Structures are given as C-alpha cells and as structure tokens.
Short mmCIF file of C-alpha atoms in Angstrom, two decimals:
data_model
loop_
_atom_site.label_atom_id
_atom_site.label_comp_id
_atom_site.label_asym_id
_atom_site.label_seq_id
_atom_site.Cartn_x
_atom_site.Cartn_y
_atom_site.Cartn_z
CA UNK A 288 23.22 34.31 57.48
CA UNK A 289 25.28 31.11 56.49
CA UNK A 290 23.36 27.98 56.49
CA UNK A 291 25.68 24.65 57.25
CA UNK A 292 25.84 23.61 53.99
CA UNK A 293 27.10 26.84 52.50
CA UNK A 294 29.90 27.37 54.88
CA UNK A 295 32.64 25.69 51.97
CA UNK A 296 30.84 28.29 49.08
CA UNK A 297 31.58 31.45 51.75
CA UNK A 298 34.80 30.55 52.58
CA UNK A 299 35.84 30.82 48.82
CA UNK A 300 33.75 33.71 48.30
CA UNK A 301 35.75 35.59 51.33
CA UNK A 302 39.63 34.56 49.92
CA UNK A 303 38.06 35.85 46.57
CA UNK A 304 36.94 39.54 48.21
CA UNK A 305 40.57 39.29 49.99
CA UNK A 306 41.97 38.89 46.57
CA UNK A 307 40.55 41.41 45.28
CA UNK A 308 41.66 43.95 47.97
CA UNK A 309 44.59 42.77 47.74
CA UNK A 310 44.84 43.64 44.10
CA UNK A 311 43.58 46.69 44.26
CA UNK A 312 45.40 47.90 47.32
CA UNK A 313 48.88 46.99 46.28
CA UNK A 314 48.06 47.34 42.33
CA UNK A 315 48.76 44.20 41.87
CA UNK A 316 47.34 42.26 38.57
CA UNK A 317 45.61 39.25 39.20
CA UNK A 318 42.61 39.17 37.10
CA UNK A 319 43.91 35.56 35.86
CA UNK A 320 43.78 34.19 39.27
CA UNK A 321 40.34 36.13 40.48
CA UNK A 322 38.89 34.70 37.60
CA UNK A 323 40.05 31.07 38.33
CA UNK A 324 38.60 31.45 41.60
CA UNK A 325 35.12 32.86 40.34
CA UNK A 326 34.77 29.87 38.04
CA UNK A 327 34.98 27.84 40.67
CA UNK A 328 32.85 29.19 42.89
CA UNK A 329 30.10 29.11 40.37
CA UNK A 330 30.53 25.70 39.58
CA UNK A 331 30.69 24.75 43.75
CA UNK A 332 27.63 26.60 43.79
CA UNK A 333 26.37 24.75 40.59
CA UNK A 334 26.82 21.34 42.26
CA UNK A 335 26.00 22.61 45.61
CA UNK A 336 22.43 23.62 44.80
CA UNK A 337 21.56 21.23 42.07
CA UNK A 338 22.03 18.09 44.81
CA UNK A 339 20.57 19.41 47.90
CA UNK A 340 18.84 16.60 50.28
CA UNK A 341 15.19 17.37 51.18
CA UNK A 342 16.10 18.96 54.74
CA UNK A 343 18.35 21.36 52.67
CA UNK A 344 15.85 22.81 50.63
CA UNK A 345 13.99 23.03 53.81
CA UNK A 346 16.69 25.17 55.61
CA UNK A 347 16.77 27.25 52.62
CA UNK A 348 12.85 27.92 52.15
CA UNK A 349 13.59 29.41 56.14
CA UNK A 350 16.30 31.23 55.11
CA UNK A 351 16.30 34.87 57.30
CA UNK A 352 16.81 36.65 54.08
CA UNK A 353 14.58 35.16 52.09
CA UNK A 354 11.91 37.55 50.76
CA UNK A 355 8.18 37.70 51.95
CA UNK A 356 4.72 37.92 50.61
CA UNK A 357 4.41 41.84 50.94
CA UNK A 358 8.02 41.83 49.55
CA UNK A 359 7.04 40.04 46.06
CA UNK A 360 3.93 41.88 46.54
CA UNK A 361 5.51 45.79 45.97
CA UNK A 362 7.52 44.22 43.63
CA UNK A 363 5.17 42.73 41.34
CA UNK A 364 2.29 45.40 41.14
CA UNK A 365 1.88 49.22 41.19
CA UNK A 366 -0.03 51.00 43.51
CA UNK A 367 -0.97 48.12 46.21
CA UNK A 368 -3.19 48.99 48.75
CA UNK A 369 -3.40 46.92 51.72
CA UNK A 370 -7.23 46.06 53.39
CA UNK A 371 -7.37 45.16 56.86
CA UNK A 372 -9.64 43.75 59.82
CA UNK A 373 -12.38 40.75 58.94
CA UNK A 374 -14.90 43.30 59.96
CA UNK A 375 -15.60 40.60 63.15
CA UNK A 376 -12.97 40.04 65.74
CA UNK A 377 -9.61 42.42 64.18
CA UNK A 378 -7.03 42.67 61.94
CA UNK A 379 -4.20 39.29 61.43
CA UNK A 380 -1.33 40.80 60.82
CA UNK A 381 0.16 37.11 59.87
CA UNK A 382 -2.44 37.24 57.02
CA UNK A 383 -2.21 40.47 54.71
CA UNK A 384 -3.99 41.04 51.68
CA UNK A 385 -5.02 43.88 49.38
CA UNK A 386 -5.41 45.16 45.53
CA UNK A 387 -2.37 45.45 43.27
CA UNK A 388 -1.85 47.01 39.65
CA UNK A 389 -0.23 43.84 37.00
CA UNK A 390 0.06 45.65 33.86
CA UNK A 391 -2.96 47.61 34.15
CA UNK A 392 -4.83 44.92 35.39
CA UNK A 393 -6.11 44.99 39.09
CA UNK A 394 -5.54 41.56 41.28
CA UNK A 395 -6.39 40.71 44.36
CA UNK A 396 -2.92 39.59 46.84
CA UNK A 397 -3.79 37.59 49.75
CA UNK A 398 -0.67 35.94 51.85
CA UNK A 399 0.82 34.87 55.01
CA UNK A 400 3.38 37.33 56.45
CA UNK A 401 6.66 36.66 58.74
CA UNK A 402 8.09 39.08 60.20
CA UNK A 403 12.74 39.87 60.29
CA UNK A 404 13.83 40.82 63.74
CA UNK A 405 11.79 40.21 67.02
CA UNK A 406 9.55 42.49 67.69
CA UNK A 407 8.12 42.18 63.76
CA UNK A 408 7.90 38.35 64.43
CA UNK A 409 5.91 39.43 67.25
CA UNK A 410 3.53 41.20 65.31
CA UNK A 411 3.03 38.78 62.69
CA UNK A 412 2.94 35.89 64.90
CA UNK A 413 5.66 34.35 63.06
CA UNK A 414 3.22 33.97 59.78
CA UNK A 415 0.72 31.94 61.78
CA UNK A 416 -2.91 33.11 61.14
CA UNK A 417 -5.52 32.92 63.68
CA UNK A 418 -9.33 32.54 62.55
CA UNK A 419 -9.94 36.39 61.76
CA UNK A 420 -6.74 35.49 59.47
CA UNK A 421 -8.32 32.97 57.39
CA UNK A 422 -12.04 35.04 57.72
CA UNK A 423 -9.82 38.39 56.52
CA UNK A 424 -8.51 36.14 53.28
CA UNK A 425 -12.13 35.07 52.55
CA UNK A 426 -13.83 38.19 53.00
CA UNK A 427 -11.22 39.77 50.75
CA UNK A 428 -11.58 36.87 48.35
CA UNK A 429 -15.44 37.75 47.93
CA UNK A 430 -14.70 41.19 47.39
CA UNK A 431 -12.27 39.83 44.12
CA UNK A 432 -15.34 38.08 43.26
CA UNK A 433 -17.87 40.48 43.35
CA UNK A 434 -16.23 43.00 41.33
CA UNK A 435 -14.75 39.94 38.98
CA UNK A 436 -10.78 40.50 40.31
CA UNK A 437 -8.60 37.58 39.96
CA UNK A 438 -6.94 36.10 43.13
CA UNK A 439 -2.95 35.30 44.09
CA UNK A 440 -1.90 33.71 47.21
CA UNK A 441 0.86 33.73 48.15
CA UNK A 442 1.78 30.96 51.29
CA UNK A 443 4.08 31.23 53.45
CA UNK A 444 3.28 29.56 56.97
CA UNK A 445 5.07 26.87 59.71
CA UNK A 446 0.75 26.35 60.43
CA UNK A 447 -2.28 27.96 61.82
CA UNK A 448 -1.84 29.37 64.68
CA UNK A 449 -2.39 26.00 67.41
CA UNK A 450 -3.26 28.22 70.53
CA UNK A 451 -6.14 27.71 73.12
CA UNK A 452 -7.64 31.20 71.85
CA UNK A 453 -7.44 30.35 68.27
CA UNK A 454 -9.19 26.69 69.03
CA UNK A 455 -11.84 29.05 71.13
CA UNK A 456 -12.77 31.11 68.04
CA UNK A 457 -13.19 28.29 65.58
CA UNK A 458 -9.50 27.85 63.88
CA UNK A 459 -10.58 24.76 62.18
CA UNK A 460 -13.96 25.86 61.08
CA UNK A 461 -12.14 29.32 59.48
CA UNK A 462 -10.14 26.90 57.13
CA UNK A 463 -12.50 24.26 56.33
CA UNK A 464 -14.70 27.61 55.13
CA UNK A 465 -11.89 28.65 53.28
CA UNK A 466 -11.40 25.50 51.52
CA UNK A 467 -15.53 25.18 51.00
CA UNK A 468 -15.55 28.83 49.68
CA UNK A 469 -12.48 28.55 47.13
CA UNK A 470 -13.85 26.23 45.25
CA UNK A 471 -16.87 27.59 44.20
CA UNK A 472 -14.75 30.90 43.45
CA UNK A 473 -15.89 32.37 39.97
CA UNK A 474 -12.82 34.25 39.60
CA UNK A 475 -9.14 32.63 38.87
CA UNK A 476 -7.49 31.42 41.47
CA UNK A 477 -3.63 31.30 41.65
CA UNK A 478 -1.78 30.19 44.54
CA UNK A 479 1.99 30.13 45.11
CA UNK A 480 3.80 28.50 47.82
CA UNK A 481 7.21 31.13 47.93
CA UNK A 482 8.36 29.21 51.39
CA UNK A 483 7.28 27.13 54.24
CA UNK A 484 3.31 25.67 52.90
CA UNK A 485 2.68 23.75 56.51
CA UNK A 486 -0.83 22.01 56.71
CA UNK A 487 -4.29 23.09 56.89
CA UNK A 488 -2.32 26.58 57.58
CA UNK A 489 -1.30 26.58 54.19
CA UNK A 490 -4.19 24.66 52.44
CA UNK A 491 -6.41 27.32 54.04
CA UNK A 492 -5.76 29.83 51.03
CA UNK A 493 -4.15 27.44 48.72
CA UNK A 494 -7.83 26.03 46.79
CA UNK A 495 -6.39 27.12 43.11
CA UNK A 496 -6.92 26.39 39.80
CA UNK A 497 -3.10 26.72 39.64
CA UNK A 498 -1.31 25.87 42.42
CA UNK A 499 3.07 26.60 41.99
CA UNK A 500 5.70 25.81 44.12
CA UNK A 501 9.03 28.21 44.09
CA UNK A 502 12.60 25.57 43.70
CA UNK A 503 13.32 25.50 47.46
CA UNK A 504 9.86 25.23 49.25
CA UNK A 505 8.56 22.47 50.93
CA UNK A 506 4.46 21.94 51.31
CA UNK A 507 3.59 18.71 53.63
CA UNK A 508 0.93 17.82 56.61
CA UNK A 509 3.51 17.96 58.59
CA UNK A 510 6.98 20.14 59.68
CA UNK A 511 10.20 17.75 59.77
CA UNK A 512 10.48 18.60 63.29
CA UNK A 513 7.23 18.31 64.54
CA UNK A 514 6.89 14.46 62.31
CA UNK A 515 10.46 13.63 64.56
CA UNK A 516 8.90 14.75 67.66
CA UNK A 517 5.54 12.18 66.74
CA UNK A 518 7.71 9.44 65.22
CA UNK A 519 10.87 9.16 67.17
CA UNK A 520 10.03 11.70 70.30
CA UNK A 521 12.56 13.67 69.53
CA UNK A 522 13.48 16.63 66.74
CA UNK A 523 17.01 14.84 65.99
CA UNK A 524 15.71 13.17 63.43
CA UNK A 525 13.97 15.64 61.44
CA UNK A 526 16.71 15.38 58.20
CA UNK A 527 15.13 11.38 58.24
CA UNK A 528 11.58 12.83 58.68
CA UNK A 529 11.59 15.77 55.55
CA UNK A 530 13.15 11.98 53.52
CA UNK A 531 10.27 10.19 54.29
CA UNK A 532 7.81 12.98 54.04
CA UNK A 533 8.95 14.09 50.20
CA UNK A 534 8.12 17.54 51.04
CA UNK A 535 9.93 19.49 48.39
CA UNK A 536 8.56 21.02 44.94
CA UNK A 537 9.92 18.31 42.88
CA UNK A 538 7.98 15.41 45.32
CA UNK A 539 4.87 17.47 44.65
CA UNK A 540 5.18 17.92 41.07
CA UNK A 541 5.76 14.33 40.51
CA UNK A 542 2.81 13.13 42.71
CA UNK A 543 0.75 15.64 40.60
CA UNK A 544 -0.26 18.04 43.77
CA UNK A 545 1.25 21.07 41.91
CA UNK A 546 0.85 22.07 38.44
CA UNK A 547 4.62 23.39 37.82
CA UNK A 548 8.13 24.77 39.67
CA UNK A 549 9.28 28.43 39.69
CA UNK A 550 12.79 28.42 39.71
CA UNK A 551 15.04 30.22 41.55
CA UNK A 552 18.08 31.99 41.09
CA UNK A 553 21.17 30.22 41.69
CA UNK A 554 21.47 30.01 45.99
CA UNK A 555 18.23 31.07 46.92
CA UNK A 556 15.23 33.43 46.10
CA UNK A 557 16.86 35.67 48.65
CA UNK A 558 19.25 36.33 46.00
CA UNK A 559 18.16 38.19 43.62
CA UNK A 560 14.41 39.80 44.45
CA UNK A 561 14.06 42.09 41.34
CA UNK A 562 14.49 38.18 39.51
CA UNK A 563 12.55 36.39 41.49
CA UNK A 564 9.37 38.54 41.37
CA UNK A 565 9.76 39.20 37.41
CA UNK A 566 9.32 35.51 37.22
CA UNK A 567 6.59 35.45 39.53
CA UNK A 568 5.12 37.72 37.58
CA UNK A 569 5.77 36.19 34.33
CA UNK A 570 4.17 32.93 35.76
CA UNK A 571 1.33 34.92 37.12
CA UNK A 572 0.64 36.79 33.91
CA UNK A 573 0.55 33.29 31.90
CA UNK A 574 -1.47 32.14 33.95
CA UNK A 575 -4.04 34.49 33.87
CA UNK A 576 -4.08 34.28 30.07
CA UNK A 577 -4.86 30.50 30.24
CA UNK A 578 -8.09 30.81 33.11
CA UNK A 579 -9.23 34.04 31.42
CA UNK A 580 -10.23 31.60 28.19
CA UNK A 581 -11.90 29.44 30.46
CA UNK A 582 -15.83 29.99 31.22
CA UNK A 583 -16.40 30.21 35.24
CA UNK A 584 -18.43 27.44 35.21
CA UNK A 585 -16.15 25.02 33.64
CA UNK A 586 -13.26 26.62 35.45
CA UNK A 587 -14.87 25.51 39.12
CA UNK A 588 -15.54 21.94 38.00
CA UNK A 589 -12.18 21.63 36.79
CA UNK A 590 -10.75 23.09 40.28
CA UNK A 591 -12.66 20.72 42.13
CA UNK A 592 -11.72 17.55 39.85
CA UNK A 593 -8.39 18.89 40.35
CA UNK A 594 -8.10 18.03 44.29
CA UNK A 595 -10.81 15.22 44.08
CA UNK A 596 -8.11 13.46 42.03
CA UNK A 597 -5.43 13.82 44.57
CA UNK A 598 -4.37 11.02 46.65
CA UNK A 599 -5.20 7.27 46.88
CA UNK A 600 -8.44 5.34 47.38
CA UNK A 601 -7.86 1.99 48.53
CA UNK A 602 -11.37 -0.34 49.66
#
C-alpha cells in the first residue's frame, strides 16, 4: 500500500530496483549511478517525513501495514499468554490482553486489536471494543494488581464501539469505570498510543502514570472525518478538521497531555517491526525503573494530579 503522498518516493524506489536488474542482468557496472539514486531517495524521504501536515500523519497511523498491539506484543515479551472473556457477557476480540515475559519480569499487556483482511476486521470489529471489552481490560487490570504486575496498554482504536447493543449494555458506564478504576491502580501504569487513540475509546485504558505517543499517531475527541461531517456536513474537509484539531504527538506533547514521543523509523512503524518494538521496549523498561522508585501511594496522587492538570478552567 502507497499512500498519496508517497507516490513521488515509490516511483524512485521502482527506477532504482529496475536499475539494479538491469545491472545485474546485462553485467553492467553502475554502482556510481545506483548510489546517486539511493542518496536521493533517502534524502526525499528525509524531507518527505520530517514535514508531513497533520492529516498525513493521520493516513500514516492507518497505514494497512502498520503493526498491531498483539504484533508489538510477541515481539516485546517471551512466553505471552493471552486471557479471554470478562467472565460476564464474552470474550472482545477488539480488546486483547494477557501476561508477557520483559526480561524476566512478568507484565500485564492490555490493547485494542484491528484486524488485516476482511473477515479478521470482522472479528475484531475493526478495533472497536464493546462494554465486555473495556470490563475484560479492567478485570485483567485487577488481576496485575492483585498479584503486584505492572500494566502496558497499548491503544489502538477509531472509538468504542457506537452501536444500539453496545449503548444497551452500558458502553459509557464500562469506560467511565475504567477511567474511575485506573486511577486508584497500585501498580504502574504505562500506556502507549502505537496508532489511531479516538475518544473515550481510547481514554478507556489510557489512565497512566506515563502516557507515550509513537511519531505518527494522532489522539483527539474526535476523528477528522467524523469533526467534517459535524462542522461542515461533509467528510471533504477532514485535512482542515485534523489542522484545527492538533491531533498529532507533537500537539500533545506541547499541550502537556503526553509525557514524551517514540520515534519511528524513517516512513513508518510499519517499517521496520524488530525496531520499533526494541524501542518500545526500551521506553517501557525505563519506565518501569522510574515508577518502581516511587511508593504506590504517592504514585496514585501523582496520576491523578497528572489529568486534573489537563485542560483549561475559565469562570
């Protein structure tokens, strides 16, 4: 998959594999010329990435390649066992969650799952949780508690789940739990957006006492799209919407929502996985090191002055 704003970076890259067959089928030497053309790739790719407009980065945190929760998740750990069900209604398959080996050191993984072709999309309800979703990431969450596991979540979500059935089993009451319930968490809390981080959808297991954004994620109230469709009544303008919203990791960090960026490698966390998760990892890790000096106690009050600070008062 080519997104529009690649299209000039592919074209090189496809006269440079045609040089290159071209080399080697006629034995022909031009290393001088493939290596002009690399060069300048890199540094298209350089300016490409380093300028991208908010709707961009957008595109990009969508990307069909890009890797998943359970992806970073057998990456990261040894020996990760999934849990299922919220021992009430079923098992979310958008939601998955479970206990992973870090360097000897057990952790529990909760995050939102998409799915590649159609029929997995299907499955995981396209990484939108219903209310067994949200009660399967606290229940799993308690478990970390009681036996003193730290938590990572890892969000990844275009929203809850809006459907009639979800309203009927108490969708908005299953996140405001979940936001209730990770505060007063006793454990540390990490949570990592690693691509779409759409409202109460993604707030609903993003309570942290470090909260990360990978380069090209976005993390709003509101989808580009849907803000068009409110604003304008129509999607067209979505590129004008993801402006005004300042959805990307960079608007976060500087409004002080998010403690810190993870970057990616150049073009995309889609990339280069084996990368990507080592510095997930490395980030986690750190992390870890930091909360682990910190008593519980003091660790909860400075979660929840963490969000109370957030925003704007005006009276």
């Amino acid at each position: 998959m080519v997104l529009e704003f690649e299209k000039p970076i592919a074209d090189l890259e496809q006269k440079l594999q045609e040089m290159k067959d071209l080399a080697k089928g006629r034995n022909i030497d031009l290393s001088s010329d493939i290596e002009s053309l690399e060069e300048k790739i890199l540094a298209l790719k350089k300016e490409t990435f380093q300028n991208l407009t908010r709707w961009q980065r957008v595109q990009l945190s969508r990307h069909a390649d890009r890797p998943y929760a359970l992806d970073y998740i057998y990456e990261i750990t040894n020996d990760f066992i999934e849990l299922h069900g919220d021992r009430s209604v079923k098992d979310d398959k958008a939601m998955v969650g479970g206990l992973g080996d870090i360097d000897g050191r057990t952790v529990m993984f909760i995050g939102q799952q998409k799915g590649r072709n159609t029929k997995q999309r299907q499955e995981r309800n396209f990484g939108m949780a219903n209310p067994e979703g949200y009660r399967k990431a606290l229940r799993l969450m308690k478990m970390a508690e009681k036996f003193g596991k730290p938590i990572v979540t890892l969000i990844d979500t275009p929203g809850a789940f809006p459907g009639l059935e979800a309203e009927e089993r108490g969708q908005g009451e299953a996140i405001a739990r979940n936001l209730k319930e990770m505060f007063m968490l006793k454990v540390p809390v990490i949570c990592i957006i690693i691509g779409e981080g759409a409202s109460g959808g993604a707030l609903g297991i993003a309570i942290g006492d470090r909260v990360y954004m990978l380069e090209n994620t976005w993390y709003s109230v509101i989808s580009p799209e849907s803000c068009s469709s409110i604003l304008w009544r129509s999607w067209d303008y979505k590129e004008q919407a993801a402006e005004a919203l300042k959805l990307t990791a960079k608007d976060m960090k500087g409004n002080g929502l998010i403690d810190d960026i993870i970057p990616e490698p150049l073009g995309g966390a889609h990339k280069d996985l084996k990368w990507m998760s080592k510095t997930i990892k490395e980030t986690i890790t750190s992390a870890l090191k930091e909360l682990d000096k910190i008593k519980p106690e003091k660790r909860i009050d400075q979660r929840i002055d963490k969000f109370c600070s957030m925003g704007v008062v005006v009276e």
